[in-house]
Short mmCIF file of C-alpha atoms in Angstrom, two decimals:
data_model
loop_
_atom_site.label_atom_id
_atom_site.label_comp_id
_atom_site.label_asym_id
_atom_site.label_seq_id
_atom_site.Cartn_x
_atom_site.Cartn_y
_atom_site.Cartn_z
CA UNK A 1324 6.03 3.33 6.68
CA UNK A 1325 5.50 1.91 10.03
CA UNK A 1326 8.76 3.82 11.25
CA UNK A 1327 7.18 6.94 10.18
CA UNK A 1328 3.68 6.61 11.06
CA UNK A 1329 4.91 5.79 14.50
CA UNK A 1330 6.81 9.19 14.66
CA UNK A 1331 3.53 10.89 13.51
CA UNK A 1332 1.57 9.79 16.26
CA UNK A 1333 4.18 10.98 18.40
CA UNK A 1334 4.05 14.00 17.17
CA UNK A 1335 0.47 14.07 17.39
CA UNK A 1336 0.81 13.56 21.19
CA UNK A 1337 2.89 16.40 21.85
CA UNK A 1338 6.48 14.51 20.89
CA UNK A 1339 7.62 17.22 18.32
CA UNK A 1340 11.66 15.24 18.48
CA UNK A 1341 10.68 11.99 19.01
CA UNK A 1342 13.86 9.31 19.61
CA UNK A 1343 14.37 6.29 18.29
CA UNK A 1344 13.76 4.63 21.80
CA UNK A 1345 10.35 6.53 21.53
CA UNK A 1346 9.72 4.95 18.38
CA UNK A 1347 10.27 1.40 19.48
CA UNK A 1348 8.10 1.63 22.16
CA UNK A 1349 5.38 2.72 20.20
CA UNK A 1350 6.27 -0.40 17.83
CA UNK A 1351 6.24 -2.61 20.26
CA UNK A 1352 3.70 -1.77 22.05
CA UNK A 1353 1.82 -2.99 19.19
CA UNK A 1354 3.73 -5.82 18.27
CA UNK A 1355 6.47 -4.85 15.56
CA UNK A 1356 9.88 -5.14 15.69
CA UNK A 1357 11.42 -2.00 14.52
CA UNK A 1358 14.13 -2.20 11.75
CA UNK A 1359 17.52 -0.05 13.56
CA UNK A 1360 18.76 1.17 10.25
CA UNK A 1361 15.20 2.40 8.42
CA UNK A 1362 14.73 4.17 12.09
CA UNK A 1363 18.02 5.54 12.42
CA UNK A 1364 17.76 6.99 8.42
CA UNK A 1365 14.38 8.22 9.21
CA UNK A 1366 14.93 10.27 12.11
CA UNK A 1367 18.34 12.04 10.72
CA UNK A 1368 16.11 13.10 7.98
CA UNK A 1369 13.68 14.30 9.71
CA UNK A 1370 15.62 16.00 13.01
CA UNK A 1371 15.59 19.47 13.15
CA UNK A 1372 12.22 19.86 10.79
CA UNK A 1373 9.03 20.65 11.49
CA UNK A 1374 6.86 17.47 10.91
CA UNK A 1375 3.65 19.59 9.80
CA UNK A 1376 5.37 22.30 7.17
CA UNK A 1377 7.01 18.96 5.71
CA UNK A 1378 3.20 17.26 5.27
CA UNK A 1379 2.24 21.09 4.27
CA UNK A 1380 5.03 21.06 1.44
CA UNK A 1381 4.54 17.53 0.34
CA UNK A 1382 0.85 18.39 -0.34
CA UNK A 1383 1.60 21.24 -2.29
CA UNK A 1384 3.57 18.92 -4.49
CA UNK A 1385 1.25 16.24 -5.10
CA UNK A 1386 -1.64 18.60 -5.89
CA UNK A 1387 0.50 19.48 -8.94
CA UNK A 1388 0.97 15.82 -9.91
CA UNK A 1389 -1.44 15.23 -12.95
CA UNK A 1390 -4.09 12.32 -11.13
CA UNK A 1391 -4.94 10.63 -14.64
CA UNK A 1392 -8.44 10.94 -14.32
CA UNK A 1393 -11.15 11.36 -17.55
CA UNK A 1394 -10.72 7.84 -18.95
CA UNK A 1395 -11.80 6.78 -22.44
CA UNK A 1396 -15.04 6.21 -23.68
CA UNK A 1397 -16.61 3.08 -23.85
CA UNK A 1398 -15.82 0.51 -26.97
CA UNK A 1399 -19.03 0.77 -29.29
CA UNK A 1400 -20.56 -2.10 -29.48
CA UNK A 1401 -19.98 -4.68 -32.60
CA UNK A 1402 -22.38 -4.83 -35.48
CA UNK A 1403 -25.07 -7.03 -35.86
CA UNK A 1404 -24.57 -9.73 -38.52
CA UNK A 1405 -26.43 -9.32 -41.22
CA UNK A 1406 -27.84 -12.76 -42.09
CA UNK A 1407 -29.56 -12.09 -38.99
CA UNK A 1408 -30.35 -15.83 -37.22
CA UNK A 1409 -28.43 -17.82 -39.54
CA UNK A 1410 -24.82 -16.83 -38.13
CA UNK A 1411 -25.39 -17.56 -34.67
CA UNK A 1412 -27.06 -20.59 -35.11
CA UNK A 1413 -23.41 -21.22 -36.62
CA UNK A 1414 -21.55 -20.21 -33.67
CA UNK A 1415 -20.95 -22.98 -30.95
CA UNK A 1416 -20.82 -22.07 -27.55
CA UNK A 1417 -17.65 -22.30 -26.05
CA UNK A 1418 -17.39 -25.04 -23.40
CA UNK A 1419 -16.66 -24.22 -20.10
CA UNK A 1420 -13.11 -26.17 -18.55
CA UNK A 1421 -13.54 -26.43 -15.22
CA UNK A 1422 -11.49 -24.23 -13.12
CA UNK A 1423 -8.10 -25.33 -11.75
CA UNK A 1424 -7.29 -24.03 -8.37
CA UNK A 1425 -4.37 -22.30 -8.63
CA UNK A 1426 -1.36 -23.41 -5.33
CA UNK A 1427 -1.01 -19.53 -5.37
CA UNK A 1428 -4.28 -19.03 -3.90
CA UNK A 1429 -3.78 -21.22 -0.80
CA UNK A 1430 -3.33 -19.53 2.65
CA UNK A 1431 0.30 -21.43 2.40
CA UNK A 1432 -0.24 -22.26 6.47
CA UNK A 1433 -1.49 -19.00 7.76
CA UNK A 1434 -4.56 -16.73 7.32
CA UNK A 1435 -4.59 -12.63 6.95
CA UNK A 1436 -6.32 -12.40 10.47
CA UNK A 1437 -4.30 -14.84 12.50
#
């Protein structure tokens, strides 16, 4: 993704072949290291096309991907009992364990914004 979003904003600037040396300097002049063999796949399939009927084509093909969409309806809710007061006086509460942090949670020595 970062391969390829780095040859888009090449193209955006007026690149319309960007190289792979291009694309490594836009990498790195953000910090990544780029990966030689993703690069080297993604600009053999993209040389000799043009970057914007490709995005043209590939929209045309996910606007005729169904999205899902419309959901069910909501569960209806349960019935009242009908001794009325008497049944949940029966019912207990259900006691609350306390919470046990889970290791996966930890920041495991580095945070998201370091």
């Amino acid at each position: 993704m970062k391969h390829l979003a780095a040859y888009l904003l090449l193209g955006i600037g007026g690149n319309t072949s960007p190289s792979a040396d291009d694309i490594k300097g836009v990498l790195s002049a953000v910090g990544i290291d780029a990966d030689d063999d993703r690069l080297e796949k993604l600009i053999s399939e993209l040389k000799g096309k043009d970057i914007q009927e490709l995005i043209s084509e590939g929209s045309t093909k996910l606007a005729s991907v169904p999205s899902g969409g419309g959901g069910g309806g909501g569960a209806a809710a349960p019935a009242a009992p009908a001794g009325g007061g008497a049944a949940a006086a029966e019912e207990k509460p259900a006691e609350k364990e306390p919470e046990k942090e889970d290791e996966s949670d930890e920041d495991m020595g580095f945070g998201l914004f370091d």
